[in-house]
Amino acid sequence: MSVDTADLLEIPDDGDVTASLAVHGWGDGLPVIAPTPERVAEMLSGCGGTDPDEVVAVLPPRFGEASRQTIAVSAVMAGCRPEHLPVVVSAVRALARPELNLRGVNATTHCVAPLLVVHGEVARTAGYNSGLGAFGPGNRANAATGRAVRLILLHVAGATPGDGDASTQGGPAKYGYCVAENLDASPWAGYAPSVGVDSPSAITVHCGEAPHNVHDMESDHPARILDKVASAMATTAQNNACISQGEYLVALCPEHAATCARAGWSRRDVSSYLFQQARLPAGELTRAFGLRAWAPWMEYLDDDTPTPMTAHPGNIRILVVGGAGKHSSVIPSWGMTRSVTLPVEP
Amino acid sequence: MYVHRPDGPTCAPPAALAPSPPVLAGRRIGILDNRKPNANVLLNRLADRLARRTGAEVTLVEVKNAAVPCEDQVLGRLVEEVELVLTGTAD
């Protein structure tokens, strides 16, 4: 590892680290851990013998070069442990994929934030919470990994509110947004293999809104539960409503998923049902949005025609998250973005 | 105490702005409407006034959506047809 003294900054030994870094515009407002050379070197041990200076992604709008070392610096500040670093590095790779459209995600006035979903072995070995309270608070791996990615967006990508992030209101998910898939409680095979990533550990990055809650305490048939999920999807109060390529990540709780599976429904059955049920009359949508990014066929529908909230059932992504209880959630995407799933690799 | 800077280096952006011409008279000007609400109102008025004041030939071009980079086809047309482009409005 090359430690260039130009990369180092002297701050007072007995001073306020957070304040000393904030003078330069760094940090997210919460206290940070000082990224000393010793801590950064220890963090890099999480990526084994890989080259710390290799640039794994270039992140707009600043066009910052995210090397493993640069990523490790924000990971230290966020409170990550070395075993979390490969997840953060893989998330950064996903952020740079063109279909994710990071420049748009960072520049928009919408409140979008990248949701990280950790899949497979690393969720267990590195201590990610996929069960009760998975979206937080209370788990270091989830909290620190989500926060590290946000710090990288602030520091390396330059997504600072005002200059590089035009979000009108911002949002709590912009502090950190990380969860794990609950494979142990899922009646279906893992999400990552379902989208073609057959790796022991994987990560999905889905740029979306905060979770929209769906509760159903009493149903013993999938349709009654999923009709409520469809209701959360079929609203003009989300960005996907005027963008037909938009994705919905539906995080079913284990009990809702079990009800679906007991009735013989596969993950694809759930997506197909939601595609059929999550609809609004075309006229309601066209009255709400003069500017639309719709598939051409949708523009020719009569006002009364029930119109799907997204153009293809494959845009409705199903996975299992959470613990005991009967609350699921719908996470609409920002719209002009596609989720990315990659193997976790250092 | 020494700490690492968290920002790291930047690489050169993929494109830089060309120098602006000193006068607009006689130029071929492109107006790139990014389709943000009311962008067309402002940009159409701008196009009219520019054409009247400078005698420039003004072409109006639309992108598909403001949230994604401008399509190569649109950029190619602008490169062929105009000498400078005006764009950039937000919500």
Tab-separated table of C-alpha atoms in Angstrom:
chain	number	residue	atom	x	y	z
A	1	MET	CA	0.000	0.000	0.000
A	2	SER	CA	1.314	3.427	-0.848
A	3	VAL	CA	0.724	6.042	1.844
A	4	ASP	CA	1.293	9.319	0.077
A	5	THR	CA	1.753	12.119	2.589
A	6	ALA	CA	-0.396	14.262	0.298
A	7	ASP	CA	-3.261	11.958	1.279
A	8	LEU	CA	-2.758	12.765	4.947
A	9	LEU	CA	-4.101	15.645	6.952
A	10	GLU	CA	-2.897	16.729	10.389
A	11	ILE	CA	-5.617	17.376	12.933
A	12	PRO	CA	-5.311	18.198	16.678
A	13	ASP	CA	-4.708	15.114	18.829
A	14	ASP	CA	-7.152	16.278	21.483
A	15	GLY	CA	-9.593	17.994	19.136
A	16	ASP	CA	-12.990	17.165	17.731
A	17	VAL	CA	-12.279	14.822	14.798
A	18	THR	CA	-15.742	15.293	13.332
A	19	ALA	CA	-15.406	19.080	13.410
A	20	SER	CA	-11.861	18.977	12.005
A	21	LEU	CA	-13.063	16.982	8.989
A	22	ALA	CA	-16.291	18.947	8.599
A	23	VAL	CA	-14.199	22.076	7.979
A	24	HIS	CA	-13.263	20.433	4.670
A	25	GLY	CA	-16.854	19.462	3.916
A	26	TRP	CA	-16.393	15.818	4.936
A	27	GLY	CA	-18.754	13.746	7.052
A	28	ASP	CA	-22.508	13.250	7.279
A	29	GLY	CA	-23.211	15.300	10.409
A	30	LEU	CA	-22.811	12.394	12.826
A	31	PRO	CA	-19.609	11.772	14.810
A	32	VAL	CA	-16.982	9.872	12.822
A	33	ILE	CA	-14.014	7.675	13.686
A	34	ALA	CA	-10.662	9.201	12.749
A	35	PRO	CA	-9.303	7.452	9.624
A	36	THR	CA	-5.727	7.107	10.841
A	37	PRO	CA	-3.228	5.206	8.649
A	38	GLU	CA	-3.232	2.338	11.174
A	39	ARG	CA	-7.027	1.989	11.131
A	40	VAL	CA	-7.201	2.235	7.352
A	41	ALA	CA	-4.499	-0.448	6.999
A	42	GLU	CA	-6.430	-2.710	9.365
A	43	MET	CA	-9.633	-2.084	7.409
A	44	LEU	CA	-7.867	-3.033	4.160
A	45	SER	CA	-6.997	-6.415	5.665
A	46	GLY	CA	-10.653	-7.249	5.031
A	47	CYS	CA	-9.885	-7.323	1.295
A	48	GLY	CA	-7.015	-9.792	1.675
A	49	GLY	CA	-4.117	-9.350	-0.689
A	50	THR	CA	-5.894	-7.189	-3.234
A	51	ASP	CA	-4.306	-3.984	-4.516
A	52	PRO	CA	-5.472	-1.083	-2.324
A	53	ASP	CA	-4.665	1.439	-5.040
A	54	GLU	CA	-6.744	-0.231	-7.745
A	55	VAL	CA	-9.607	2.031	-8.785
A	56	VAL	CA	-12.763	-0.077	-8.624
A	57	ALA	CA	-15.125	2.667	-9.799
A	58	VAL	CA	-15.300	6.284	-10.892
A	59	LEU	CA	-18.272	8.012	-9.295
A	60	PRO	CA	-20.151	11.049	-10.707
A	61	PRO	CA	-20.771	13.938	-10.463
A	62	ARG	CA	-17.275	14.625	-9.042
A	63	PHE	CA	-15.711	11.803	-11.049
A	64	GLY	CA	-13.911	10.683	-7.894
A	65	GLU	CA	-11.731	7.615	-8.159
A	66	ALA	CA	-12.887	5.026	-5.629
A	67	SER	CA	-9.858	2.859	-4.892
A	68	ARG	CA	-10.033	0.236	-2.161
A	69	GLN	CA	-8.025	2.553	0.036
A	70	THR	CA	-10.345	5.497	-0.530
A	71	ILE	CA	-13.294	3.231	0.192
A	72	ALA	CA	-11.576	1.963	3.345
A	73	VAL	CA	-11.137	5.512	4.645
A	74	SER	CA	-14.899	6.153	4.595
A	75	ALA	CA	-15.523	2.657	5.963
A	76	VAL	CA	-13.347	3.481	8.992
A	77	MET	CA	-15.147	6.793	9.483
A	78	ALA	CA	-18.523	5.000	9.348
A	79	GLY	CA	-17.598	2.382	11.954
A	80	CYS	CA	-17.209	-0.658	9.688
A	81	ARG	CA	-15.132	-3.677	10.612
A	82	PRO	CA	-12.702	-5.231	8.081
A	83	GLU	CA	-15.129	-8.050	7.268
A	84	HIS	CA	-17.612	-5.468	6.001
A	85	LEU	CA	-15.169	-3.959	3.493
A	86	PRO	CA	-15.746	-6.462	0.636
A	87	VAL	CA	-19.466	-5.691	0.852
A	88	VAL	CA	-18.814	-1.955	0.663
A	89	VAL	CA	-16.364	-2.405	-2.247
A	90	SER	CA	-18.916	-4.546	-4.127
A	91	ALA	CA	-21.653	-1.987	-3.495
A	92	VAL	CA	-19.422	0.717	-4.975
A	93	ARG	CA	-18.872	-1.450	-8.065
A	94	ALA	CA	-22.629	-1.766	-8.422
A	95	LEU	CA	-23.117	1.996	-8.056
A	96	ALA	CA	-20.890	2.553	-11.085
A	97	ARG	CA	-22.868	0.304	-13.417
A	98	PRO	CA	-24.413	2.446	-16.173
A	99	GLU	CA	-27.916	0.996	-15.799
A	100	LEU	CA	-28.005	2.224	-12.204
A	101	ASN	CA	-27.576	5.805	-13.501
A	102	LEU	CA	-25.726	7.175	-10.458
A	103	ARG	CA	-25.378	10.618	-11.991
A	104	GLY	CA	-29.169	10.889	-12.105
A	105	VAL	CA	-29.585	9.309	-8.669
A	106	ASN	CA	-27.244	11.881	-7.140
A	107	ALA	CA	-28.504	14.865	-9.103
A	108	THR	CA	-32.258	14.445	-8.780
A	109	THR	CA	-34.553	16.521	-6.581
A	110	HIS	CA	-36.179	13.213	-5.469
A	111	CYS	CA	-35.279	11.648	-2.102
A	112	VAL	CA	-33.779	8.450	-3.626
A	113	ALA	CA	-31.082	6.569	-1.718
A	114	PRO	CA	-29.245	3.363	-2.646
A	115	LEU	CA	-30.642	0.439	-0.651
A	116	LEU	CA	-28.037	-2.294	-0.147
A	117	VAL	CA	-29.364	-5.841	0.226
A	118	VAL	CA	-26.754	-8.359	1.389
A	119	HIS	CA	-27.278	-11.966	0.278
A	120	GLY	CA	-25.746	-15.298	1.223
A	121	GLU	CA	-22.820	-16.388	3.370
A	122	VAL	CA	-21.368	-12.954	4.103
A	123	ALA	CA	-24.624	-11.895	5.739
A	124	ARG	CA	-24.026	-14.592	8.372
A	125	THR	CA	-20.215	-14.425	8.683
A	126	ALA	CA	-20.023	-10.615	8.872
A	127	GLY	CA	-23.011	-10.235	11.176
A	128	TYR	CA	-25.650	-8.583	8.992
A	129	ASN	CA	-29.194	-8.561	10.373
A	130	SER	CA	-31.839	-10.070	8.104
A	131	GLY	CA	-34.351	-10.731	10.885
A	132	LEU	CA	-36.323	-8.706	13.395
A	133	GLY	CA	-35.737	-4.996	12.856
A	134	ALA	CA	-33.510	-5.615	9.840
A	135	PHE	CA	-33.970	-2.102	8.453
A	136	GLY	CA	-32.700	-0.822	11.804
A	137	PRO	CA	-31.717	0.271	14.266
A	138	GLY	CA	-29.406	-1.834	16.380
A	139	ASN	CA	-27.009	-3.768	14.141
A	140	ARG	CA	-23.480	-2.542	13.479
A	141	ALA	CA	-22.951	-4.306	10.138
A	142	ASN	CA	-26.143	-2.938	8.599
A	143	ALA	CA	-25.707	0.547	10.056
A	144	ALA	CA	-22.002	0.977	9.312
A	145	THR	CA	-22.108	-0.529	5.801
A	146	GLY	CA	-25.019	1.663	4.757
A	147	ARG	CA	-23.343	4.690	6.270
A	148	ALA	CA	-19.998	3.911	4.612
A	149	VAL	CA	-21.636	3.897	1.177
A	150	ARG	CA	-23.285	7.238	1.891
A	151	LEU	CA	-19.950	8.705	3.053
A	152	ILE	CA	-18.338	7.473	-0.185
A	153	LEU	CA	-21.110	9.172	-2.157
A	154	LEU	CA	-20.465	12.385	-0.230
A	155	HIS	CA	-16.669	12.291	-0.297
A	156	VAL	CA	-15.758	10.535	-3.552
A	157	ALA	CA	-18.822	11.050	-5.749
A	158	GLY	CA	-19.325	14.602	-4.480
A	159	ALA	CA	-23.017	14.105	-3.736
A	160	THR	CA	-23.118	16.911	-1.215
A	161	PRO	CA	-26.506	18.565	-0.681
A	162	GLY	CA	-26.700	21.598	-2.905
A	163	ASP	CA	-23.645	21.045	-5.091
A	164	GLY	CA	-23.969	17.375	-5.997
A	165	ASP	CA	-27.299	16.263	-4.556
A	166	ALA	CA	-30.329	18.382	-5.398
A	167	SER	CA	-32.813	16.445	-3.240
A	168	THR	CA	-35.576	18.855	-2.270
A	169	GLN	CA	-36.107	17.419	1.211
A	170	GLY	CA	-33.355	14.809	1.528
A	171	GLY	CA	-34.356	11.751	3.510
A	172	PRO	CA	-33.432	9.536	6.461
A	173	ALA	CA	-32.412	6.708	4.098
A	174	LYS	CA	-29.581	8.965	2.906
A	175	TYR	CA	-27.764	8.402	6.221
A	176	GLY	CA	-27.537	4.661	5.566
A	177	TYR	CA	-29.811	2.052	4.010
A	178	CYS	CA	-28.644	-1.528	4.321
A	179	VAL	CA	-30.414	-4.782	5.091
A	180	ALA	CA	-29.849	-8.505	4.570
A	181	GLU	CA	-32.095	-11.042	2.863
A	182	ASN	CA	-33.528	-13.558	5.322
A	183	LEU	CA	-32.664	-16.747	3.449
A	184	ASP	CA	-33.207	-18.965	6.489
A	185	ALA	CA	-36.825	-17.864	6.709
A	186	SER	CA	-37.478	-17.645	2.972
A	187	PRO	CA	-39.625	-20.334	1.380
A	188	TRP	CA	-37.946	-19.628	-1.952
A	189	ALA	CA	-34.412	-19.899	-3.307
A	190	GLY	CA	-32.209	-16.861	-2.812
A	191	TYR	CA	-32.893	-13.597	-4.597
A	192	ALA	CA	-29.415	-13.340	-6.161
A	193	PRO	CA	-29.643	-16.675	-8.062
A	194	SER	CA	-33.123	-15.642	-9.212
A	195	VAL	CA	-31.537	-12.728	-11.092
A	196	GLY	CA	-28.638	-14.818	-12.405
A	197	VAL	CA	-25.965	-14.217	-9.758
A	198	ASP	CA	-25.065	-17.638	-8.406
A	199	SER	CA	-22.362	-16.717	-5.917
A	200	PRO	CA	-21.919	-17.663	-2.234
A	201	SER	CA	-22.328	-14.003	-1.312
A	202	ALA	CA	-23.875	-11.185	-3.304
A	203	ILE	CA	-25.168	-7.668	-2.978
A	204	THR	CA	-28.065	-5.874	-4.619
A	205	VAL	CA	-28.168	-2.100	-4.918
A	206	HIS	CA	-31.665	-0.741	-5.517
A	207	CYS	CA	-31.990	3.032	-5.673
A	208	GLY	CA	-35.349	3.750	-4.147
A	209	GLU	CA	-37.573	5.484	-1.673
A	210	ALA	CA	-37.850	4.649	2.009
A	211	PRO	CA	-39.959	1.520	2.761
A	212	HIS	CA	-43.749	1.882	2.447
A	213	ASN	CA	-45.262	-0.373	5.127
A	214	VAL	CA	-47.965	-2.975	4.427
A	215	HIS	CA	-49.588	-4.774	7.342
A	216	ASP	CA	-51.928	-7.743	7.250
A	217	MET	CA	-52.496	-9.555	10.541
A	218	GLU	CA	-55.320	-11.870	9.586
A	219	SER	CA	-55.164	-13.339	6.091
A	220	ASP	CA	-54.546	-16.986	5.356
A	221	HIS	CA	-54.517	-16.607	1.567
A	222	PRO	CA	-51.904	-14.842	-0.584
A	223	ALA	CA	-54.385	-12.704	-2.500
A	224	ARG	CA	-55.675	-10.853	0.552
A	225	ILE	CA	-52.119	-9.983	1.626
A	226	LEU	CA	-50.871	-9.148	-1.843
A	227	ASP	CA	-53.876	-6.944	-2.610
A	228	LYS	CA	-52.614	-4.678	0.156
A	229	VAL	CA	-49.102	-4.769	-1.316
A	230	ALA	CA	-50.627	-3.863	-4.693
A	231	SER	CA	-52.471	-0.997	-3.034
A	232	ALA	CA	-49.161	0.406	-1.745
A	233	MET	CA	-47.772	0.164	-5.279
A	234	ALA	CA	-50.789	1.646	-7.068
A	235	THR	CA	-50.483	5.266	-6.058
A	236	THR	CA	-49.528	8.433	-7.876
A	237	ALA	CA	-47.509	9.404	-4.775
A	238	GLN	CA	-44.249	7.817	-5.907
A	239	ASN	CA	-41.779	8.365	-8.728
A	240	ASN	CA	-42.463	5.094	-10.541
A	241	ALA	CA	-46.031	6.174	-11.337
A	242	CYS	CA	-44.975	7.997	-14.501
A	243	ILE	CA	-41.967	5.814	-15.431
A	244	SER	CA	-42.824	2.409	-16.834
A	245	GLN	CA	-39.334	0.909	-16.477
A	246	GLY	CA	-39.470	1.536	-12.713
A	247	GLU	CA	-38.805	-1.350	-10.371
A	248	TYR	CA	-40.511	-2.214	-7.102
A	249	LEU	CA	-38.596	-4.134	-4.477
A	250	VAL	CA	-41.160	-5.963	-2.345
A	251	ALA	CA	-39.657	-7.089	0.973
A	252	LEU	CA	-42.082	-9.669	2.304
A	253	CYS	CA	-41.845	-10.613	5.964
A	254	PRO	CA	-41.312	-14.350	6.574
A	255	GLU	CA	-44.928	-14.913	7.680
A	256	HIS	CA	-46.446	-13.271	4.605
A	257	ALA	CA	-43.998	-15.169	2.379
A	258	ALA	CA	-44.902	-18.431	4.123
A	259	THR	CA	-48.598	-17.829	3.496
A	260	CYS	CA	-47.843	-17.381	-0.214
A	261	ALA	CA	-45.626	-20.476	-0.374
A	262	ARG	CA	-48.098	-22.683	1.553
A	263	ALA	CA	-50.646	-21.908	-1.151
A	264	GLY	CA	-48.122	-23.066	-3.758
A	265	TRP	CA	-47.152	-19.608	-4.996
A	266	SER	CA	-43.615	-19.138	-6.316
A	267	ARG	CA	-41.703	-15.854	-6.324
A	268	ARG	CA	-42.720	-15.418	-9.974
A	269	ASP	CA	-46.382	-16.046	-9.106
A	270	VAL	CA	-46.207	-13.245	-6.562
A	271	SER	CA	-44.686	-10.844	-9.116
A	272	SER	CA	-47.263	-11.793	-11.741
A	273	TYR	CA	-50.159	-11.326	-9.324
A	274	LEU	CA	-48.889	-7.903	-8.266
A	275	PHE	CA	-48.433	-6.923	-11.908
A	276	GLN	CA	-52.094	-7.747	-12.504
A	277	GLN	CA	-53.419	-6.095	-9.346
A	278	ALA	CA	-51.250	-2.984	-8.961
A	279	ARG	CA	-53.029	-0.801	-11.496
A	280	LEU	CA	-54.659	2.599	-11.820
A	281	PRO	CA	-56.978	3.844	-14.587
A	282	ALA	CA	-54.893	5.289	-17.417
A	283	GLY	CA	-56.844	8.533	-17.178
A	284	GLU	CA	-55.930	8.983	-13.516
A	285	LEU	CA	-52.252	8.589	-14.364
A	286	THR	CA	-52.313	10.871	-17.406
A	287	ARG	CA	-54.219	13.555	-15.479
A	288	ALA	CA	-51.599	13.336	-12.717
A	289	PHE	CA	-48.533	13.413	-14.981
A	290	GLY	CA	-48.229	15.429	-18.172
A	291	LEU	CA	-44.624	14.293	-18.466
A	292	ARG	CA	-44.351	10.499	-18.628
A	293	ALA	CA	-41.617	8.027	-19.495
A	294	TRP	CA	-43.949	5.221	-20.512
A	295	ALA	CA	-43.613	2.272	-22.841
A	296	PRO	CA	-45.237	3.380	-26.139
A	297	TRP	CA	-48.185	0.953	-25.844
A	298	MET	CA	-49.244	2.525	-22.563
A	299	GLU	CA	-49.875	5.865	-24.263
A	300	TYR	CA	-52.699	4.329	-26.328
A	301	LEU	CA	-54.807	3.012	-23.438
A	302	ASP	CA	-58.343	4.329	-22.875
A	303	ASP	CA	-58.856	6.438	-19.774
A	304	ASP	CA	-60.743	3.647	-18.003
A	305	THR	CA	-58.224	0.892	-18.744
A	306	PRO	CA	-56.521	-0.450	-15.620
A	307	THR	CA	-52.877	0.395	-16.290
A	308	PRO	CA	-49.994	-1.470	-14.646
A	309	MET	CA	-47.675	0.584	-12.445
A	310	THR	CA	-44.697	-0.851	-14.293
A	311	ALA	CA	-44.461	-2.239	-17.808
A	312	HIS	CA	-43.318	-5.785	-16.948
A	313	PRO	CA	-43.884	-8.215	-14.057
A	314	GLY	CA	-40.117	-8.782	-13.944
A	315	ASN	CA	-39.781	-5.223	-12.615
A	316	ILE	CA	-41.473	-6.385	-9.399
A	317	ARG	CA	-38.666	-7.937	-7.324
A	318	ILE	CA	-39.570	-10.175	-4.398
A	319	LEU	CA	-37.397	-11.127	-1.426
A	320	VAL	CA	-37.808	-11.972	2.258
A	321	VAL	CA	-36.682	-9.621	5.033
A	322	GLY	CA	-37.526	-9.371	8.724
A	323	GLY	CA	-38.587	-11.452	11.675
A	324	ALA	CA	-41.751	-12.398	13.522
A	325	GLY	CA	-44.837	-10.328	12.774
A	326	LYS	CA	-46.929	-9.473	9.766
A	327	HIS	CA	-45.445	-6.324	8.260
A	328	SER	CA	-43.988	-6.236	4.756
A	329	SER	CA	-42.794	-3.283	2.726
A	330	VAL	CA	-42.769	-1.881	-0.784
A	331	ILE	CA	-39.721	0.087	-1.902
A	332	PRO	CA	-40.423	1.870	-5.200
A	333	SER	CA	-37.346	2.803	-7.180
A	334	TRP	CA	-36.504	6.324	-8.243
A	335	GLY	CA	-37.666	5.306	-11.713
A	336	MET	CA	-34.845	6.081	-14.139
A	337	THR	CA	-32.563	3.460	-12.605
A	338	ARG	CA	-32.187	-0.313	-12.594
A	339	SER	CA	-31.170	-2.394	-9.607
A	340	VAL	CA	-27.821	-4.189	-9.844
A	341	THR	CA	-26.872	-7.499	-8.201
A	342	LEU	CA	-23.188	-8.494	-8.085
A	343	PRO	CA	-21.118	-11.142	-6.307
A	344	VAL	CA	-19.408	-9.912	-3.155
A	345	GLU	CA	-15.749	-9.804	-4.142
A	346	PRO	CA	-12.909	-7.924	-2.475
B	1	MET	CA	-2.650	13.095	14.676
B	2	TYR	CA	-2.604	12.292	10.966
B	3	VAL	CA	-5.690	11.058	9.129
B	4	HIS	CA	-6.365	10.106	5.538
B	5	ARG	CA	-8.285	12.477	3.314
B	6	PRO	CA	-11.538	10.687	2.419
B	7	ASP	CA	-12.137	12.240	-0.985
B	8	GLY	CA	-9.318	10.826	-3.125
B	9	PRO	CA	-8.293	12.033	-6.564
B	10	THR	CA	-10.585	12.784	-9.460
B	11	CYS	CA	-10.160	11.756	-13.045
B	12	ALA	CA	-10.765	14.050	-15.946
B	13	PRO	CA	-14.453	14.358	-16.840
B	14	PRO	CA	-15.274	12.646	-20.141
B	15	ALA	CA	-15.873	15.948	-21.928
B	16	ALA	CA	-14.974	19.584	-21.471
B	17	LEU	CA	-16.908	22.643	-22.625
B	18	ALA	CA	-15.739	24.230	-25.858
B	19	PRO	CA	-14.807	27.917	-25.653
B	20	SER	CA	-17.754	30.252	-26.201
B	21	PRO	CA	-17.738	32.263	-29.450
B	22	PRO	CA	-17.340	36.050	-28.977
B	23	VAL	CA	-20.433	36.926	-31.067
B	24	LEU	CA	-23.613	35.028	-31.890
B	25	ALA	CA	-24.519	36.797	-35.130
B	26	GLY	CA	-24.656	34.404	-38.020
B	27	ARG	CA	-24.042	31.362	-35.874
B	28	ARG	CA	-26.019	28.135	-35.910
B	29	ILE	CA	-27.422	27.752	-32.385
B	30	GLY	CA	-29.004	24.647	-30.874
B	31	ILE	CA	-31.489	24.810	-28.008
B	32	LEU	CA	-31.529	21.535	-26.097
B	33	ASP	CA	-34.799	21.151	-24.182
B	34	ASN	CA	-34.244	18.693	-21.331
B	35	ARG	CA	-38.024	18.359	-20.856
B	36	LYS	CA	-38.065	19.594	-17.312
B	37	PRO	CA	-41.408	21.286	-16.557
B	38	ASN	CA	-41.540	24.741	-18.176
B	39	ALA	CA	-38.127	24.302	-19.811
B	40	ASN	CA	-39.849	24.584	-23.186
B	41	VAL	CA	-41.495	27.883	-22.207
B	42	LEU	CA	-38.188	29.488	-21.278
B	43	LEU	CA	-36.146	27.929	-24.072
B	44	ASN	CA	-38.682	28.660	-26.842
B	45	ARG	CA	-38.769	32.315	-25.824
B	46	LEU	CA	-34.977	32.367	-25.728
B	47	ALA	CA	-34.809	30.831	-29.197
B	48	ASP	CA	-37.200	33.445	-30.631
B	49	ARG	CA	-35.310	36.354	-29.141
B	50	LEU	CA	-31.904	35.035	-30.133
B	51	ALA	CA	-33.040	34.542	-33.700
B	52	ARG	CA	-34.463	38.088	-33.869
B	53	ARG	CA	-31.516	39.828	-32.201
B	54	THR	CA	-28.620	38.028	-33.822
B	55	GLY	CA	-29.923	36.642	-37.071
B	56	ALA	CA	-28.674	33.274	-35.876
B	57	GLU	CA	-30.201	30.085	-37.178
B	58	VAL	CA	-31.798	28.438	-34.134
B	59	THR	CA	-32.645	24.740	-33.928
B	60	LEU	CA	-34.778	23.236	-31.158
B	61	VAL	CA	-33.973	19.709	-30.003
B	62	GLU	CA	-35.585	17.640	-27.217
B	63	VAL	CA	-34.083	14.900	-25.104
B	64	LYS	CA	-36.223	11.952	-24.063
B	65	ASN	CA	-35.964	12.445	-20.328
B	66	ALA	CA	-34.104	14.829	-18.047
B	67	ALA	CA	-33.045	12.070	-15.683
B	68	VAL	CA	-30.766	10.222	-18.068
B	69	PRO	CA	-27.810	11.346	-20.190
B	70	CYS	CA	-28.632	12.847	-23.582
B	71	GLU	CA	-28.956	10.166	-26.268
B	72	ASP	CA	-26.001	9.733	-28.656
B	73	GLN	CA	-28.351	10.267	-31.607
B	74	VAL	CA	-29.367	13.694	-30.289
B	75	LEU	CA	-25.763	14.679	-29.555
B	76	GLY	CA	-24.729	13.541	-33.029
B	77	ARG	CA	-27.410	15.698	-34.606
B	78	LEU	CA	-26.273	18.718	-32.601
B	79	VAL	CA	-22.638	18.166	-33.586
B	80	GLU	CA	-23.641	18.109	-37.247
B	81	GLU	CA	-26.147	20.944	-37.249
B	82	VAL	CA	-25.039	23.618	-34.784
B	83	GLU	CA	-22.011	25.485	-33.486
B	84	LEU	CA	-23.124	26.064	-29.906
B	85	VAL	CA	-25.816	24.682	-27.625
B	86	LEU	CA	-27.872	26.312	-24.903
B	87	THR	CA	-29.423	24.030	-22.299
B	88	GLY	CA	-29.912	23.526	-18.582
B	89	THR	CA	-33.036	24.224	-16.632
B	90	ALA	CA	-34.221	22.492	-13.488
B	91	ASP	CA	-37.604	22.051	-11.799
